[in-house]
Amino acid sequence: MNGRTLILNAYVYAVLVFILVPILIILPMAFSETEYLVFPPKGFTFDWFGRFFSDRLWMQALQFSFQIAVATAIASTVIGTMASYALVRGAGALGSLFQALLIGPIVVPHVALAVALYLFFERVGLSGTLAGYIIAHTVLALPFVVFTVSAALLSVDPALEDAAMSCGATRFQAFRLVTLPLILPNVVSAALFGFIISFDEPVVTFFLAGIRDKTLPRMMFDDIEQNLTPIIPAIAVLLTGISVLILIGAAALRKAAENRTMPRFDEMK
Amino acid sequence: MLAMGEVGGPHIKAGGAPVEIRGLSKQFGSVRAVDSVSINVAAGEFIALLGPSGSGKSTVLMSIAGFELPNSGQILIGGRDCTRLPPHKRNIGMVFQHYTLFPHLSVLDNVAFPLKMRGIAKDERRRRAARALEVVRLGGYGERMPKQLSGGQQQRVALARAIVYEPQLLLMDEPLSALDKNLREEMQLEIKRLHSELGITIIFVTHDQSEALTMADRVAILQSGRVAQISGARDLYERPTSLFAAGFIGEMNMIEASWNGTEVTFAKNFSMALPSSAVIDDVAAGPVMLTVRPERVEVMPEGTPGTASARVDDVVYAGAGTLVIASMACGGTIRARKGSADLSAIREGDRVGIRFPADAVLIYPRQA
Amino acid sequence: MQKISASSAPDLAVHPQPVRFFEASGRKLSQAAIVFLMLPFFALIFVAFLYPLLSLLLISVQEPEPGITNYVRIFENPIYATVLLRTLRLALLVSILSLMLALPVALLMARSRGPKLAFITACILLPFWSSVLVRTAAWSVLLQRNGLINQGLQAVGIIDAPVKLLYTQGAVIVAMSHVLMPFMVLPIYGALRNIPVELGRAAAICGAGPNRSFWEVTLPLAMPGIVAGFILVFLSSLGYFITPALLGSPQEMTISTLISQQLREFLDWPFAAALVGVLSLLVTAITLAFSRVFRFDRMMGAHE
């Protein structure tokens, strides 16, 4: 390793420390006995987990956010997969419009969308409702779902569907029996994306939230703004645990997928 | 339609359906990919569609399969108008260029797929799929995944999948182009064997002329969306009906000449009389194109009576055969292929006499 | 020109048949199927994205009276003009800091293989898996008066007494870069990874040292990725809300916190709408100007 490479490596690992430290130091603070967040944490207690699970408001928020996230994951995956399929199978002019609109939710600031949706939902009576949050979060999640699913669709040889149809399958059967199983790992990741985007979405929920129906991110926002208690790291520990489980599940899925998908050109020597 | 074979042998008897293509045209934007193509395929016939890329051969095949909708024309399979029928209702077997096995299904499930689509019960499905695998000599490979097989084996599986439900028509879209040379020859024999065993009608697209000539009963040559010629291998090689077909199949010497109704003149006043069979269609007296296969050209010592004199430009030794390239007085170049053993020592720069047997020469109208 | 001698087909009266709306054109989907498959998407985007934004913009020019008074107010009042400039400056600084952090990471990723690449990638993607709010909370702990950073700076002797870090622009810039920097790494890495290894060797054969090779070959070829990442981070910073709201100083508002204030404290809908209008126009203009850059695959680093 020459000097140049050494410097590059050192710099990059410093950057990685910068990235990891805030994510990692938060976790031990969940066990702090203090009423406010300090690092290093003082003492050791599971109190904050207890408080989180016994507090009616936090539990309501958790349940509410979970409902929204599950519905968002399903809605965005179904809508996104349908559209991706049409896009990849030649949507023509409609496809160009689709792609242009798709980047909208990514580049338009969430604040702008949040305010616009707040106004719109107030008028149509959706503000603070489950449906309102689901609609808003589905809009935010769609681009990521479409990207994930269409990437997988593009890697599936369209001739496979032709082959299925020549075997007597209808277009829908060809999709369900051949294409869908092949893109399933990505469809599942897309749904996960949808779930996480919704579950962790602070801005739109901040503006849409009513007094009573608060989402988990909204409760966390208020806590950080007002008290900064160790309940935040306690939640972080729980979320990290769930994330780790999901990552392990995803890895297993990937492994299963590797056994299925055939690299088309590897075989051709 | 289905007659089980004798006890023991893994027989599938499909029989063939006649295919009638009438005035098929397909336009892609401003490009006429297929231009009123009409082909009649007899029941049980093996026909090859041969042509350079862009000749429309794949589009014709895809229209028969139902993956392209023609702009006009009709396709009848077994007497039934299938022109606008979706692919899954046509009851056609098809083998694709890149195997296109379903990567998430086992070999047996791949082969059983068409039966599943036809609502056949699971046990029956497995039994018939296993039998089809035996027909392509892959019995016992059913539990493997496609990617565990070699390219040739995968293509056999694709073949089994295409014939498992005993379709009366089998379409093949350059099925051997992804295989290397040895495998290709093996598969050619395999497909011919299946054809004679099953009696199925086969329409086979290829850009490889030797493949077309060796495998098919008849070959249809396509050129810019039109059929240039349909005939058996021998006719195609020995009596091409057009200058395009003459040039497309095999090697061909083409010499500008003039024709007076009985004699053809080339190479500065060298004339020879031709039988009427040498004239393709009606050739008016005047400028014509004379064609002769290189292996029919005779190379003699200079001055032999009845020969046109020429100068040897190059002698290319290639083992069994030798290629002699010579230029004639008129400036035209002649290629002659001779067995190396039959050829006396000829060297570059030598002068020789060139002769064409009268039955080896065909003349065509010269193109504008 | 060629005579078709083999076909004996009679001249049938074949009428050209146009492809009908509900008919699948062979292997392609029918128009009806495409419309059906895309309808939910378009319906959602029109109802829950385009319509709300446009009607908000309409309010900004209709209330309290028709005209552009709201917009005039933004640009004439020095307070608001300052907010606008501050936001632009903040976004620029965050983008530059992110680039400085991201470029070397992407370079090393492009040069690494196996477990090392997997490790760096995992570190870069980890933030996607952790809550923005949790990370913001972490920063506010780190930046406290007696937080880890103040302690560290005192320990090394750079400062004598704890300084104010929290609720400053510096805090906002650092914390936002922390959140947005992965979005910069991915497109740059994608661009770098697409540069063939042979090009570096070719440059070396041509006599370019590692430095020249980097500046003359690698960097220009990585430029589309760098621009994509930069623009993406810049756009995200412009409207970023959480970090300025929680870590920023109330005296130094950004356009997004100003929108929140106008809306939630003063209930001044039309003015908030005008601020959204300015922000949206800015973002749209930048997006259109760099529309070539906004290829989805490129933004995501061309791999899933």
Coordinates of N, CA and C in Angstrom, one line a residue, chain A residues 157 159-171 173 177-178 181-182 258-265 267-269, chain B residues 67 87-88 92-94 96 98-105 113-114 116-118 145-147 149-151 154 161 165 178:
Chain A
D157 N -35.5 -11.8 -18.7 CA -35.6 -12.0 -20.1 C -37.1 -12.0 -20.6
A159 N -38.3 -12.8 -23.2 CA -38.6 -14.0 -24.0 C -39.2 -15.2 -23.1
L160 N -38.9 -15.1 -21.7 CA -39.5 -16.1 -20.9 C -41.0 -16.0 -20.9
E161 N -41.5 -14.8 -20.9 CA -43.0 -14.7 -21.0 C -43.5 -15.2 -22.3
D162 N -42.7 -14.9 -23.4 CA -43.1 -15.4 -24.7 C -43.2 -16.9 -24.6
A163 N -42.1 -17.5 -24.0 CA -42.1 -18.9 -23.9 C -43.3 -19.5 -23.2
A164 N -43.6 -18.8 -22.1 CA -44.8 -19.2 -21.3 C -46.0 -19.2 -22.1
M165 N -46.2 -18.1 -22.9 CA -47.4 -17.9 -23.7 C -47.4 -18.9 -24.8
S166 N -46.3 -19.3 -25.4 CA -46.3 -20.3 -26.4 C -46.6 -21.6 -25.8
C167 N -46.4 -21.8 -24.5 CA -46.8 -23.0 -23.8 C -48.2 -23.0 -23.5
G168 N -48.9 -21.9 -23.8 CA -50.4 -21.9 -23.5 C -50.8 -21.1 -22.4
A169 N -49.8 -20.3 -21.8 CA -50.2 -19.5 -20.6 C -50.8 -18.2 -21.2
T170 N -51.8 -17.6 -20.4 CA -52.2 -16.3 -20.8 C -51.2 -15.3 -20.3
R171 N -51.3 -14.0 -20.7 CA -50.4 -13.0 -20.3 C -50.3 -13.0 -18.7
Q173 N -51.1 -15.3 -16.6 CA -50.5 -16.5 -16.0 C -49.0 -16.5 -16.2
L177 N -46.8 -16.8 -13.0 CA -46.1 -18.1 -12.8 C -44.6 -18.0 -13.2
V178 N -44.2 -17.0 -14.0 CA -42.8 -16.9 -14.4 C -42.2 -15.7 -14.0
P181 N -42.4 -14.8 -9.8 CA -41.5 -15.6 -8.9 C -40.0 -15.1 -9.1
L182 N -39.7 -14.7 -10.3 CA -38.3 -14.2 -10.5 C -38.0 -12.9 -9.9
E258 N -30.7 -16.3 -5.3 CA -29.5 -16.7 -6.0 C -29.6 -18.1 -6.6
N259 N -30.3 -18.9 -5.9 CA -30.4 -20.3 -6.3 C -31.4 -20.4 -7.5
R260 N -32.2 -19.3 -7.6 CA -33.2 -19.4 -8.7 C -32.8 -18.7 -9.9
T261 N -32.4 -17.4 -9.8 CA -32.1 -16.6 -11.0 C -30.9 -17.2 -11.7
M262 N -31.1 -17.3 -13.0 CA -30.0 -17.8 -13.9 C -29.4 -16.6 -14.5
P263 N -28.1 -16.4 -14.4 CA -27.4 -15.4 -15.1 C -27.4 -15.8 -16.6
R264 N -28.1 -15.0 -17.4 CA -28.4 -15.5 -18.8 C -27.2 -15.8 -19.6
F265 N -26.2 -14.9 -19.5 CA -25.1 -15.0 -20.4 C -23.9 -15.9 -19.9
E267 N -23.9 -18.8 -19.1 CA -24.0 -20.2 -19.6 C -23.5 -20.3 -21.1
M268 N -23.4 -19.1 -21.7 CA -23.2 -19.2 -23.1 C -21.8 -19.3 -23.6
K269 N -20.9 -19.2 -22.7 CA -19.5 -19.4 -23.0 C -19.0 -18.5 -24.1
Chain B
F67 N -46.7 -13.5 -31.7 CA -46.0 -12.5 -30.9 C -46.0 -11.2 -31.7
P87 N -51.1 -15.8 -28.6 CA -50.2 -16.9 -28.7 C -50.7 -18.1 -27.9
H88 N -51.2 -17.9 -26.7 CA -51.5 -19.1 -25.9 C -52.7 -19.9 -26.4
I92 N -49.2 -24.2 -30.3 CA -47.9 -24.3 -31.1 C -46.8 -24.6 -30.2
G93 N -45.9 -25.4 -30.6 CA -44.7 -25.6 -29.8 C -43.6 -24.6 -30.3
M94 N -42.8 -24.1 -29.4 CA -41.8 -23.1 -29.9 C -40.5 -23.3 -29.1
F96 N -36.9 -21.3 -28.5 CA -36.4 -19.9 -28.7 C -34.9 -20.0 -28.8
H98 N -32.5 -18.5 -27.0 CA -31.6 -18.6 -25.8 C -32.3 -19.5 -24.8
Y99 N -32.7 -20.7 -25.3 CA -33.3 -21.7 -24.4 C -34.6 -21.2 -23.7
T100 N -34.5 -20.0 -23.0 CA -35.6 -19.5 -22.3 C -36.4 -20.6 -21.4
L101 N -35.6 -21.3 -20.7 CA -36.2 -22.1 -19.6 C -36.5 -21.3 -18.4
F102 N -37.6 -21.6 -17.7 CA -38.0 -20.8 -16.6 C -37.0 -21.2 -15.5
P103 N -36.1 -20.2 -15.1 CA -35.0 -20.5 -14.2 C -35.4 -20.9 -12.8
H104 N -36.7 -20.6 -12.4 CA -37.1 -20.9 -11.0 C -37.8 -22.3 -11.0
L105 N -37.9 -23.0 -12.1 CA -38.6 -24.3 -12.1 C -37.6 -25.3 -12.5
F113 N -44.8 -27.5 -17.8 CA -45.5 -26.2 -17.8 C -46.7 -26.2 -18.8
P114 N -46.4 -26.5 -20.1 CA -47.5 -26.4 -21.0 C -48.7 -27.3 -20.7
K116 N -49.6 -28.1 -17.6 CA -50.2 -27.4 -16.5 C -51.2 -26.3 -17.0
M117 N -50.7 -25.6 -18.0 CA -51.6 -24.6 -18.6 C -52.8 -25.2 -19.3
R118 N -52.7 -26.5 -19.6 CA -53.9 -27.1 -20.2 C -54.7 -27.9 -19.2
M145 N -32.1 -28.2 -11.8 CA -32.5 -26.9 -12.2 C -31.8 -26.6 -13.6
P146 N -32.5 -25.7 -14.4 CA -32.0 -25.5 -15.7 C -30.5 -25.1 -15.7
K147 N -30.1 -24.2 -14.7 CA -28.8 -23.7 -14.8 C -27.7 -24.7 -14.5
L149 N -27.6 -27.4 -16.1 CA -27.4 -28.2 -17.4 C -26.5 -27.4 -18.3
S150 N -25.8 -28.1 -19.3 CA -25.0 -27.4 -20.3 C -26.0 -26.8 -21.3
G151 N -25.4 -26.0 -22.2 CA -26.2 -25.3 -23.2 C -27.0 -26.2 -24.0
Q154 N -29.8 -27.8 -22.1 CA -30.9 -26.8 -21.9 C -31.8 -26.7 -23.2
R161 N -40.0 -29.3 -23.9 CA -41.1 -28.5 -23.4 C -42.0 -28.1 -24.6
Y165 N -46.8 -31.4 -25.3 CA -48.3 -31.5 -25.4 C -48.7 -31.9 -26.8
A178 N -26.9 -20.3 -30.3 CA -26.2 -20.1 -29.1 C -25.3 -21.2 -28.8

